[in-house]
Coordinates of C-alpha atoms in Angstrom, one line a residue:
Chain O
X1273 CA 18.6 -5.5 0.3
X1274 CA 18.3 -4.8 3.9
X1275 CA 20.7 -2.4 6.1
X1276 CA 22.0 0.7 7.5
X1277 CA 24.2 -0.7 10.1
X1278 CA 26.6 -0.8 7.2
X1279 CA 26.9 -3.9 5.2
X1280 CA 24.5 -5.8 7.2
X1281 CA 21.2 -4.1 6.8
X1282 CA 22.4 -3.4 3.4
X1283 CA 19.6 -4.7 1.5
X1284 CA 16.8 -2.3 2.3
X1285 CA 18.5 0.7 3.4
X1286 CA 21.5 1.2 1.2
X1287 CA 19.3 0.5 -1.8
X1288 CA 17.0 3.3 -1.0
X1289 CA 19.6 5.8 0.1
X1290 CA 21.9 5.1 -2.6
X1291 CA 19.4 5.2 -5.3
X1292 CA 17.9 8.5 -4.2
X1293 CA 21.4 10.0 -3.8
X1294 CA 22.6 8.9 -7.1
X1295 CA 19.7 10.2 -9.0
X1296 CA 20.0 13.7 -7.5
X1297 CA 23.7 13.8 -8.1
X1298 CA 23.3 12.8 -11.6
X1299 CA 20.9 15.4 -12.4
X1300 CA 22.6 18.2 -10.6
X1301 CA 26.2 17.8 -11.7
X1302 CA 27.3 16.1 -14.8
X1303 CA 30.0 13.6 -14.1
X1304 CA 32.8 13.7 -16.5
X1305 CA 32.8 11.0 -19.2
X1306 CA 35.5 8.6 -18.1
X1307 CA 35.5 5.5 -20.1
X1308 CA 38.7 4.0 -18.9
X1309 CA 39.1 0.4 -20.2
X1310 CA 40.5 -0.8 -16.9
X1311 CA 37.4 0.2 -15.1
X1312 CA 35.0 -1.1 -17.7
X1313 CA 36.8 -4.5 -17.6
X1314 CA 36.1 -4.5 -13.8
X1315 CA 32.4 -4.2 -13.9
X1316 CA 31.9 -6.0 -17.3
X1317 CA 31.7 -9.5 -15.8
X1318 CA 28.9 -8.6 -13.4
X1319 CA 27.0 -6.7 -16.1
X1320 CA 27.7 -9.5 -18.6
X1321 CA 26.3 -12.2 -16.4
X1322 CA 23.2 -10.2 -15.4
X1323 CA 22.7 -9.0 -19.0
X1324 CA 23.1 -12.4 -20.6
X1325 CA 21.3 -14.6 -18.0
X1326 CA 18.7 -12.2 -16.7
X1327 CA 18.0 -9.3 -19.1
X1328 CA 18.0 -11.4 -22.2
X1329 CA 15.8 -14.0 -20.6
X1330 CA 13.3 -11.3 -19.7
X1331 CA 13.4 -10.3 -23.3
X1332 CA 12.7 -13.9 -24.3
X1333 CA 9.5 -14.1 -22.2
X1334 CA 8.5 -10.7 -23.5
X1335 CA 8.7 -12.1 -27.0
X1336 CA 7.1 -15.4 -25.9
X1337 CA 4.1 -13.5 -24.6
X1338 CA 3.2 -12.6 -28.2
X1339 CA 3.4 -16.2 -29.6
X1340 CA 1.1 -19.2 -29.8
X1341 CA 1.4 -21.9 -27.2
X1342 CA 2.9 -25.2 -28.2
X1343 CA 0.8 -28.3 -27.5
X1344 CA 3.3 -29.8 -25.1
X1345 CA 4.7 -26.6 -23.6
X1346 CA 7.0 -24.3 -25.5
X1347 CA 5.9 -21.9 -28.2
X1348 CA 4.9 -21.8 -31.9
X1349 CA 6.6 -18.9 -33.7
X1350 CA 3.5 -17.2 -34.8
X1351 CA 2.5 -13.7 -33.7
X1352 CA -0.7 -13.2 -31.7
X1353 CA -1.9 -11.1 -28.8
X1354 CA -4.1 -13.8 -27.6
X1355 CA -2.0 -14.4 -24.4
X1356 CA -2.9 -10.9 -23.3
X1357 CA -6.5 -11.1 -24.5
X1358 CA -6.9 -14.2 -22.5
X1359 CA -6.8 -12.2 -19.3
X1360 CA -10.1 -10.6 -19.9
X1361 CA -11.8 -12.8 -22.5
X1362 CA -12.3 -16.5 -23.1
X1363 CA -12.3 -17.9 -26.6
X1364 CA -15.1 -20.3 -27.3
X1365 CA -13.7 -23.6 -28.5
X1366 CA -16.3 -24.0 -31.2
X1367 CA -17.3 -20.6 -32.4
X1368 CA -13.9 -18.9 -31.8
X1369 CA -15.8 -15.9 -30.3
X1370 CA -14.3 -14.0 -27.4
X1371 CA -16.5 -13.6 -24.3
X1372 CA -15.6 -11.7 -21.1
X1373 CA -14.1 -13.9 -18.4
X1374 CA -13.2 -12.3 -15.1
X1375 CA -11.4 -15.2 -13.6
X1376 CA -7.8 -14.0 -14.2
X1377 CA -8.6 -10.4 -13.5
X1378 CA -10.0 -11.7 -10.3
X1379 CA -6.7 -13.4 -9.4
X1380 CA -4.8 -10.1 -10.1
X1381 CA -7.4 -8.2 -8.1
X1382 CA -7.1 -10.6 -5.2
X1383 CA -3.3 -10.5 -5.3
X1384 CA -3.3 -6.8 -5.1
X1385 CA -5.8 -6.8 -2.3
X1386 CA -3.9 -9.5 -0.4
X1387 CA -0.7 -7.6 -0.8
X1388 CA -2.3 -4.3 0.2
X1389 CA -3.7 -5.8 3.4
X1390 CA -0.4 -7.3 4.2
X1391 CA 1.3 -3.9 3.6
X1392 CA -1.1 -2.1 5.9
X1393 CA -0.7 -4.8 8.6
X1394 CA 3.1 -4.5 8.3
X1395 CA 2.8 -0.7 8.6
X1396 CA 0.6 -0.9 11.7
X1397 CA 3.1 -3.2 13.4
X1398 CA 6.2 -1.8 11.8
X1399 CA 5.9 1.9 12.4
X1400 CA 5.5 1.7 16.2
X1401 CA 8.3 -0.9 16.3
X1402 CA 10.6 1.4 14.2
X1403 CA 9.7 4.3 16.4
X1404 CA 10.3 2.4 19.6
X1405 CA 13.7 1.3 18.3
X1406 CA 14.7 4.8 17.2
X1407 CA 14.0 6.1 20.7
X1408 CA 16.1 3.5 22.5
X1409 CA 19.6 4.3 23.6
X1410 CA 22.1 3.8 20.7
X1411 CA 23.6 0.7 22.1
X1412 CA 20.2 -1.0 22.4
X1413 CA 19.2 0.0 18.9
X1414 CA 21.8 -2.2 17.3
X1415 CA 20.5 -5.2 19.1
X1416 CA 16.9 -4.5 18.2
X1417 CA 17.8 -3.9 14.6
X1418 CA 19.8 -7.1 14.5
X1419 CA 16.9 -9.1 16.0
X1420 CA 14.4 -7.6 13.5
X1421 CA 16.7 -8.3 10.5
X1422 CA 17.7 -11.9 11.3
X1423 CA 14.4 -13.5 10.3
X1424 CA 14.7 -11.9 6.9
X1425 CA 17.8 -14.0 6.2
X1426 CA 16.2 -17.2 7.3
X1427 CA 14.9 -19.4 4.6
X1428 CA 11.5 -18.1 3.4
X1429 CA 10.2 -21.6 2.7
X1430 CA 11.0 -22.8 6.2
X1431 CA 9.5 -19.7 7.8
X1432 CA 6.3 -20.2 5.8
X1433 CA 6.3 -23.9 6.7
X1434 CA 6.7 -22.9 10.4
X1435 CA 3.6 -20.7 10.0
X1436 CA 1.7 -23.7 8.5
X1437 CA 2.9 -25.9 11.3
X1438 CA 1.5 -23.5 13.8
X1439 CA -1.8 -22.8 12.1
X1440 CA -2.8 -26.2 10.7
X1441 CA -5.7 -28.2 12.2
X1442 CA -3.4 -30.6 14.1
X1443 CA -1.0 -27.7 15.0
X1444 CA -0.1 -26.4 18.4
X1445 CA -2.7 -23.6 18.4
X1446 CA -5.6 -25.9 17.7
X1447 CA -4.3 -28.8 19.7
X1448 CA -3.9 -26.7 22.9
X1449 CA -7.2 -24.9 22.5
X1450 CA -8.9 -28.3 22.2
X1451 CA -7.0 -29.8 25.1
X1452 CA -8.1 -27.0 27.3
X1453 CA -11.6 -27.4 26.1
X1454 CA -11.8 -23.9 24.6
X1455 CA -13.0 -25.4 21.3
X1456 CA -14.3 -28.7 20.3
X1457 CA -13.3 -28.8 16.7
X1458 CA -10.2 -27.3 15.2
X1459 CA -10.7 -23.8 13.9
X1460 CA -9.8 -23.6 10.3
X1461 CA -6.7 -21.3 10.2
X1462 CA -4.5 -22.8 7.6
X1463 CA -5.5 -22.8 3.9
X1464 CA -7.4 -19.5 4.2
X1465 CA -6.8 -16.0 3.0
X1466 CA -6.0 -15.1 6.6
X1467 CA -3.2 -17.6 6.6
X1468 CA -1.8 -16.2 3.4
X1469 CA -1.9 -12.7 4.8
X1470 CA -0.3 -13.8 8.0
X1471 CA 2.4 -15.5 6.0
X1472 CA 3.1 -12.4 4.0
X1473 CA 3.3 -10.2 7.0
X1474 CA 5.6 -12.7 8.7
X1475 CA 7.8 -12.9 5.6
X1476 CA 8.2 -9.2 4.9
X1477 CA 7.8 -7.4 8.2
X1478 CA 11.5 -6.6 8.5
X1479 CA 11.3 -4.7 5.2
X1480 CA 8.8 -2.3 6.8
X1481 CA 10.7 -1.7 10.0
X1482 CA 14.2 -1.0 8.5
X1483 CA 13.5 1.9 6.1
X1484 CA 11.1 3.6 8.6
X1485 CA 13.8 3.3 11.3
X1486 CA 16.4 4.7 8.8
X1487 CA 14.3 7.8 8.3
X1488 CA 13.5 8.2 12.0
X1489 CA 17.2 7.9 12.8
X1490 CA 17.7 11.2 11.1
X1491 CA 14.7 12.8 12.7
X1492 CA 15.4 15.7 15.0
X1493 CA 13.4 14.8 18.1
X1494 CA 13.6 18.3 19.5
X1495 CA 11.1 19.2 16.9
X1496 CA 8.6 17.3 19.0
X1497 CA 9.3 19.5 22.0
X1498 CA 8.8 22.5 19.8
X1499 CA 5.4 21.0 19.0
X1500 CA 4.6 20.6 22.7
X1501 CA 5.5 24.2 23.3
X1502 CA 2.9 25.1 20.8
X1503 CA 0.4 23.1 22.8
X1504 CA 0.0 20.3 20.3
X1505 CA -1.1 17.0 21.7
X1506 CA 0.9 13.8 21.4
X1507 CA -1.0 12.3 18.5
X1508 CA -1.2 15.6 16.7
X1509 CA 2.6 15.8 16.9
X1510 CA 2.9 12.3 15.6
X1511 CA 0.7 13.1 12.7
X1512 CA 1.9 16.6 11.8
X1513 CA 5.6 16.6 12.9
X1514 CA 6.8 13.0 12.8
X1515 CA 4.9 11.5 9.9
X1516 CA 5.8 14.1 7.2
X1517 CA 9.5 13.6 8.0
X1518 CA 9.4 9.8 7.9
X1519 CA 7.0 9.6 4.9
X1520 CA 9.8 8.6 2.5
X1521 CA 10.7 5.7 4.9
X1522 CA 7.0 4.7 5.1
X1523 CA 6.7 4.7 1.3
X1524 CA 9.9 2.8 0.9
X1525 CA 8.8 0.2 3.5
X1526 CA 5.4 -0.1 2.0
X1527 CA 6.9 -0.8 -1.5
X1528 CA 9.4 -3.3 -0.1
X1529 CA 6.5 -5.2 1.4
X1530 CA 3.9 -4.7 -1.3
X1531 CA 6.2 -5.7 -4.3
X1532 CA 7.4 -9.1 -3.0
X1533 CA 3.9 -9.8 -1.6
X1534 CA 2.3 -9.1 -5.0
X1535 CA 4.5 -11.6 -6.7
X1536 CA 4.7 -14.1 -3.9
X1537 CA 4.6 -17.7 -4.6
X1538 CA 5.5 -19.6 -1.5
X1539 CA 2.9 -18.1 0.9
X1540 CA -0.1 -18.7 -1.3
X1541 CA 1.2 -22.1 -2.4
X1542 CA 1.8 -23.4 1.1
X1543 CA -0.6 -21.5 3.3
X1544 CA -3.4 -21.2 0.7
X1545 CA -3.3 -24.9 0.0
X1546 CA -3.3 -24.4 -3.7
X1547 CA -6.9 -23.1 -3.7
X1548 CA -6.3 -19.4 -3.2
X1549 CA -4.1 -18.6 -6.2
X1550 CA -2.1 -15.4 -6.5
X1551 CA -0.2 -14.0 -9.5
X1552 CA 3.0 -15.9 -8.7
X1553 CA 1.2 -19.2 -8.6
X1554 CA -0.7 -18.5 -11.8
X1555 CA 2.6 -17.8 -13.6
X1556 CA 4.4 -20.8 -12.2
X1557 CA 1.5 -23.0 -13.1
X1558 CA 1.7 -22.0 -16.8
X1559 CA 5.3 -23.2 -16.9
X1560 CA 4.8 -26.4 -14.9
X1561 CA 1.3 -27.8 -15.1
X1562 CA -1.1 -26.4 -17.7
X1563 CA 1.8 -25.5 -20.0
X1564 CA 0.8 -22.4 -21.7
X1565 CA 4.1 -20.5 -21.9
X1566 CA 2.8 -17.5 -23.8
X1567 CA 0.1 -16.9 -21.2
X1568 CA 2.5 -17.5 -18.4
X1569 CA 4.9 -15.0 -20.0
X1570 CA 2.2 -12.5 -20.5
X1571 CA 1.2 -12.8 -16.8
X1572 CA 4.8 -12.4 -15.8
X1573 CA 5.1 -9.3 -18.0
X1574 CA 2.0 -7.8 -16.5
X1575 CA 3.4 -8.4 -13.0
X1576 CA 6.7 -6.9 -14.0
X1577 CA 5.0 -3.8 -15.4
X1578 CA 3.0 -3.3 -12.2
X1579 CA 6.2 -3.6 -10.1
X1580 CA 8.2 -1.3 -12.3
X1581 CA 5.4 1.3 -12.2
X1582 CA 5.4 1.1 -8.5
X1583 CA 9.2 1.6 -8.4
X1584 CA 9.0 4.4 -10.9
X1585 CA 6.5 6.4 -8.8
X1586 CA 8.6 5.7 -5.7
X1587 CA 11.7 7.0 -7.4
X1588 CA 9.9 10.1 -8.4
X1589 CA 8.6 10.6 -4.9
X1590 CA 12.0 10.1 -3.4
X1591 CA 13.4 12.7 -5.8
X1592 CA 10.7 15.1 -4.8
X1593 CA 11.3 14.4 -1.2
X1594 CA 15.0 15.0 -1.5
X1595 CA 14.4 18.3 -3.3
X1596 CA 12.1 19.6 -0.7
X1597 CA 14.4 18.6 2.2
X1598 CA 17.2 20.4 0.5
X1599 CA 15.2 23.5 -0.3
Chain Y
X832 CA 20.9 14.3 20.5
X833 CA 22.8 14.2 23.7
X834 CA 22.4 11.4 26.3
X835 CA 21.7 13.9 28.9
X836 CA 18.1 14.8 28.4
X837 CA 15.7 15.3 31.2
X838 CA 13.3 12.5 31.8
X839 CA 10.4 14.7 31.0
X840 CA 11.8 15.4 27.5
X841 CA 12.3 11.7 27.1
X842 CA 8.8 10.8 28.2
X843 CA 7.4 13.3 25.7
X844 CA 8.7 11.1 22.9
X845 CA 7.1 8.0 24.3
X846 CA 3.8 6.8 22.9
X847 CA 1.6 4.5 24.9
X848 CA 1.5 1.0 23.3
X849 CA 4.5 1.4 21.1
X850 CA 6.6 -0.7 23.4
X851 CA 4.0 -3.4 23.4
X852 CA 3.8 -3.4 19.6
X853 CA 7.5 -3.6 19.3
X854 CA 7.6 -6.6 21.6
X855 CA 4.7 -8.2 19.7
X856 CA 6.7 -7.7 16.5
X857 CA 9.6 -9.6 17.9
X858 CA 7.2 -12.2 19.3
X859 CA 5.6 -12.6 15.9
X860 CA 9.0 -12.9 14.1
X861 CA 10.4 -15.5 16.4
X862 CA 7.6 -17.7 17.8
X863 CA 6.9 -19.7 14.6
X864 CA 10.5 -20.7 14.1
X865 CA 11.0 -21.3 17.8
X866 CA 8.0 -23.6 17.9
X867 CA 9.4 -25.6 15.0
X868 CA 12.8 -25.8 16.7
X869 CA 11.3 -27.0 20.0
X870 CA 9.2 -29.7 18.4
X871 CA 12.2 -31.0 16.5
X872 CA 13.6 -32.1 19.9
X873 CA 10.4 -33.8 21.1
X874 CA 10.9 -37.5 21.4
X875 CA 7.4 -38.3 20.4
X876 CA 5.3 -37.2 17.5
X877 CA 2.7 -35.5 19.7
X878 CA 2.0 -31.8 19.5
X879 CA 0.5 -31.4 23.0
X880 CA 2.7 -33.6 25.1
X881 CA 6.4 -33.4 25.6
X882 CA 8.0 -36.9 25.4
X883 CA 11.5 -35.8 26.5
X884 CA 14.5 -34.3 24.8
X885 CA 15.7 -36.3 21.9
X886 CA 17.9 -36.0 18.8
X887 CA 16.4 -39.0 17.1
X888 CA 14.6 -36.9 14.4
X889 CA 18.0 -35.4 13.5
X890 CA 19.5 -38.8 13.2
X891 CA 16.6 -39.9 11.0
X892 CA 16.9 -36.9 8.8
X893 CA 20.6 -37.5 8.3
X894 CA 20.2 -41.1 7.4
X895 CA 17.6 -40.2 4.7
X896 CA 19.6 -40.6 1.4
X897 CA 17.4 -38.0 -0.4
X898 CA 18.3 -35.4 2.2
X899 CA 21.9 -36.4 2.1
X900 CA 22.2 -35.9 -1.6
X901 CA 20.1 -32.7 -1.5
X902 CA 22.4 -31.3 1.2
X903 CA 25.4 -32.1 -0.8
X904 CA 23.9 -30.4 -3.9
X905 CA 22.9 -27.4 -2.0
X906 CA 26.4 -26.9 -0.5
X907 CA 28.2 -27.4 -3.8
X908 CA 25.9 -24.9 -5.5
X909 CA 26.0 -22.4 -2.7
X910 CA 29.8 -22.4 -2.4
X911 CA 30.3 -22.1 -6.2
X912 CA 27.6 -19.5 -6.7
X913 CA 28.8 -17.4 -3.8
X914 CA 32.4 -17.7 -4.9
X915 CA 31.7 -16.6 -8.5
X916 CA 29.3 -13.9 -7.4
X917 CA 31.7 -12.5 -4.8
X918 CA 34.6 -12.3 -7.3
X919 CA 32.5 -10.6 -9.9
X920 CA 30.9 -8.3 -7.4
X921 CA 34.3 -7.3 -5.9
X922 CA 35.6 -6.4 -9.3
X923 CA 32.5 -4.5 -10.1
X924 CA 32.7 -2.6 -6.8
X925 CA 36.2 -1.6 -7.6
X926 CA 35.3 -0.4 -11.0
X927 CA 32.4 1.6 -9.6
X928 CA 34.0 3.2 -6.6
X929 CA 37.7 3.6 -7.3
X930 CA 38.4 6.7 -9.2
X931 CA 36.1 9.5 -10.4
X932 CA 32.4 9.3 -11.0
X933 CA 31.6 8.8 -14.6
X934 CA 28.6 9.3 -16.8
X935 CA 26.5 6.1 -17.0
X936 CA 27.5 5.0 -13.5
X937 CA 23.9 5.1 -12.4
X938 CA 23.0 2.9 -15.3
X939 CA 25.7 0.3 -14.3
X940 CA 24.4 0.4 -10.8
X941 CA 20.9 -0.1 -12.0
X942 CA 21.9 -3.2 -14.0
X943 CA 23.7 -4.7 -11.0
X944 CA 20.6 -4.2 -8.8
X945 CA 18.2 -5.5 -11.4
X946 CA 18.0 -9.0 -9.8
X947 CA 16.7 -7.3 -6.6
X948 CA 14.0 -5.4 -8.4
X949 CA 12.5 -8.1 -10.6
X950 CA 10.0 -10.4 -8.8
X951 CA 11.6 -13.7 -8.1
X952 CA 8.9 -15.7 -9.9
X953 CA 9.5 -13.6 -13.1
X954 CA 13.2 -14.3 -12.9
X955 CA 12.5 -18.0 -12.4
X956 CA 10.2 -18.4 -15.4
X957 CA 12.4 -16.2 -17.6
X958 CA 15.5 -18.3 -16.7
X959 CA 13.6 -21.5 -17.4
X960 CA 12.4 -20.3 -20.8
X961 CA 15.8 -19.0 -21.7
X962 CA 17.8 -22.1 -20.7
X963 CA 15.4 -24.3 -22.8
X964 CA 15.5 -21.8 -25.7
X965 CA 19.3 -22.0 -25.9
X966 CA 19.3 -25.7 -25.7
X967 CA 20.5 -26.3 -22.1
X968 CA 19.4 -29.4 -20.3
X969 CA 18.2 -28.5 -16.8
X970 CA 20.3 -29.7 -14.0
X971 CA 22.8 -28.5 -11.3
X972 CA 24.5 -26.2 -13.8
X973 CA 21.4 -24.3 -14.6
X974 CA 20.7 -23.8 -10.9
X975 CA 24.3 -22.6 -10.4
X976 CA 24.0 -20.0 -13.2
X977 CA 20.7 -18.7 -11.9
X978 CA 21.9 -18.5 -8.3
X979 CA 25.1 -16.8 -9.3
X980 CA 23.3 -14.0 -11.2
X981 CA 20.8 -13.6 -8.3
X982 CA 23.6 -13.5 -5.7
X983 CA 25.6 -10.7 -7.4
X984 CA 23.8 -7.7 -5.9
X985 CA 23.8 -9.3 -2.4
X986 CA 27.5 -9.6 -2.5
X987 CA 28.0 -6.3 -4.3
X988 CA 26.1 -4.1 -1.8
X989 CA 28.2 -4.7 1.3
X990 CA 31.4 -4.7 -0.7
X991 CA 30.7 -1.5 -2.5
X992 CA 29.5 0.2 0.7
X993 CA 32.8 -0.6 2.4
X994 CA 34.9 0.3 -0.6
X995 CA 33.3 3.7 -0.8
X996 CA 34.5 4.2 2.8
X997 CA 38.2 3.6 1.9
X998 CA 40.0 6.7 1.1
X999 CA 41.4 7.0 -2.4
X1000 CA 44.5 8.3 -0.7
X1001 CA 45.5 4.7 0.1
X1002 CA 45.6 3.8 -3.5
X1003 CA 47.5 7.0 -4.4
X1004 CA 50.0 6.5 -1.6
X1005 CA 50.7 3.0 -2.9
X1006 CA 51.2 4.3 -6.4
X1007 CA 53.5 7.0 -5.1
X1008 CA 55.6 4.2 -3.7
X1009 CA 55.8 2.8 -7.2
X1010 CA 53.5 -0.1 -6.5
X1011 CA 51.8 -1.3 -9.7
X1012 CA 48.1 -1.5 -10.1
X1013 CA 48.1 -5.2 -9.1
X1014 CA 50.4 -4.8 -6.1
X1015 CA 48.5 -1.8 -4.8
X1016 CA 45.4 -4.0 -5.0
X1017 CA 47.0 -7.1 -3.5
X1018 CA 48.8 -5.4 -0.6
X1019 CA 46.7 -2.3 0.2
X1020 CA 43.1 -2.6 -1.0
X1021 CA 42.5 -6.3 -0.6
X1022 CA 43.5 -6.6 3.1
X1023 CA 41.3 -3.6 3.9
X1024 CA 38.4 -5.1 2.0
X1025 CA 38.7 -8.6 3.3
X1026 CA 36.0 -8.2 6.0
X1027 CA 33.5 -6.8 3.6
X1028 CA 34.3 -9.4 1.0
X1029 CA 33.7 -12.2 3.6
X1030 CA 30.5 -10.5 4.7
X1031 CA 29.3 -10.3 1.1
X1032 CA 30.3 -13.9 0.4
X1033 CA 28.3 -15.1 3.4
X1034 CA 25.2 -13.3 2.4
X1035 CA 25.5 -14.6 -1.2
X1036 CA 26.0 -18.1 0.3
X1037 CA 22.8 -17.9 2.4
X1038 CA 20.8 -16.5 -0.5
X1039 CA 21.8 -19.4 -2.6
X1040 CA 21.3 -22.0 0.1
X1041 CA 17.8 -20.7 0.9
X1042 CA 16.5 -20.1 -2.6
X1043 CA 13.4 -22.1 -3.4
X1044 CA 11.4 -20.4 -6.2
X1045 CA 14.1 -20.0 -8.9
X1046 CA 15.6 -23.4 -8.0
X1047 CA 12.3 -25.2 -8.3
X1048 CA 11.8 -24.0 -11.9
X1049 CA 15.3 -24.4 -13.3
X1050 CA 16.2 -27.7 -11.5
X1051 CA 16.2 -30.7 -13.7
X1052 CA 14.9 -34.1 -12.5
X1053 CA 17.3 -35.5 -10.0
X1054 CA 19.0 -32.3 -9.2
X1055 CA 17.3 -31.6 -5.9
X1056 CA 18.5 -29.0 -3.4
X1057 CA 17.7 -29.0 0.3
X1058 CA 14.7 -26.6 0.1
X1059 CA 13.3 -28.6 -2.8
X1060 CA 13.7 -31.8 -0.7
X1061 CA 11.9 -30.2 2.3
X1062 CA 9.1 -29.1 0.0
X1063 CA 8.8 -32.6 -1.4
X1064 CA 8.6 -34.1 2.1
X1065 CA 6.0 -31.6 3.3
X1066 CA 3.7 -32.6 0.3
X1067 CA 3.7 -36.1 1.9
X1068 CA 2.9 -34.7 5.3
X1069 CA 4.5 -33.0 8.3
X1070 CA 6.9 -35.1 10.2
X1071 CA 9.3 -34.2 13.0
X1072 CA 12.1 -35.0 10.6
X1073 CA 11.1 -31.9 8.7
X1074 CA 11.3 -29.9 11.9
X1075 CA 14.7 -31.2 12.5
X1076 CA 16.1 -30.4 9.1
X1077 CA 14.4 -27.0 9.1
X1078 CA 15.9 -26.2 12.5
X1079 CA 19.4 -27.0 11.2
X1080 CA 18.9 -24.8 8.1
X1081 CA 17.6 -22.0 10.3
X1082 CA 20.7 -22.3 12.5
X1083 CA 23.1 -22.3 9.6
X1084 CA 21.4 -19.1 8.2
X1085 CA 21.5 -17.4 11.6
X1086 CA 25.1 -18.2 12.2
X1087 CA 26.1 -17.0 8.8
X1088 CA 24.2 -13.8 9.1
X1089 CA 25.5 -13.1 12.6
X1090 CA 29.0 -13.9 11.4
X1091 CA 28.6 -11.7 8.4
X1092 CA 27.4 -8.8 10.6
X1093 CA 30.2 -9.2 13.1
X1094 CA 32.9 -9.4 10.4
X1095 CA 31.6 -6.3 8.7
X1096 CA 31.7 -4.5 12.0
X1097 CA 35.3 -5.5 12.6
X1098 CA 36.0 -4.2 9.2
X1099 CA 34.6 -0.8 10.1
X1100 CA 36.2 -0.4 13.5
X1101 CA 39.7 -1.0 12.1

């Protein structure tokens, strides 16, 4: 997922580049049909594993989302759309009537809000960082990129626990502030929406920096001088010359932060203290605790749909961007 | 861009505050994990006072039988999942990049990258529901299967990126010398690909070692991996032991990523 220094940053960068590239190639020239059995045999194991153990399972929960929940977990094979209706309405136990209930909608809304705030925060930190790296001498860039990338590969659970360790009431921040007499009681930092947001930014910040850097790397900085010659100010140039060029990188980075934030489980679970649920926790809960598989499946399908929609718009934008840069 | 630009040109590119933000970004990324690492060496439990350097929390963590068995499980799964994923990904990369483009290639690539696009929590519950639906009991084997699938694209991307860089001419030259398909692979392509394959293997290994969400759903009772064990300990309360084991895991990840990076660079410079 993340790299343009070749294999290393592979994750983020290659994915974007390659996808964009492939699409345009496919539409422009039709590749010959070449169904050579040797080649099919080579990629069949990978496709088979992913197909059988990931695509079929997604199909399974897609079906489960239209079934009736079993009493002890599992499903009863009976068609119903109740799992989806449950998002907006609550069925009265006695009268069987459906009444509006915004609780779940609220969780989705909060998740989207939380992910959006994290994305904006990542953008505010990530863009200047990427810009700064791109204007370093080439040999320093590698080191900077390396430093920014490394935390991504470090265990997400442990990084989130590190944030909790730092923010909790008995943690270093509160302890030192109290020792120095700045505060008398610990400030509540952990188990708040702020903590979740901080955790999300901390988790996915590298995803923002890398794609923006990748698009800045191709930016012709002499365009900026042209701007100065036309008496544009620094910030005008940033807005009107630099930003349009790096827009695809900004969009890619925003998606790479927004999507995992939206479905995040660890940050809200650990930093929210189980009280500030997000979509990911809601889904997991249906399969672990409250045991309503169809509802959990429906929640997962809705999340998946949101993510695929975001990716779809991104892919279209990328194509548009490519077309305009060629034209 | 040449290295010989006048300083005025360079200063035009600078924006006030960007350096500060970049430094803050690094600070933000590293401070939490550094703090955990530092406290793991503190002889006493205190947060505010330093009781001297000590490895006693490491010793304590290592002597915890739960952590021992979880470490062993994690290693077995990570090695197996990374091995299978790397083999499968190498084959797929060859099928995708050797020879002409074909129709449907984009589709194949899309399937291989699906594990990266689907939110992890969705993969996790889907795997759980599927394993139970086909009558599997949950355990180490279900973790292994889920990890293998999830690791494939991580191994595939660096390997395919490198393979695309290798000229087709090498294959053709080998065939001109009457090397069979297998010998051309064994003696020409494989040695050139080794750094990328190692690099992909290491990334797959870390991804498996670090995974928490998928593992926590498809793990059966008793089949605990290291992240699950750490999570269980934290539920009880923070202890310096957790800092110690976390620091070790951080170190392993960093070493592997750095090694993966260096190996892939060696591969490119050759």
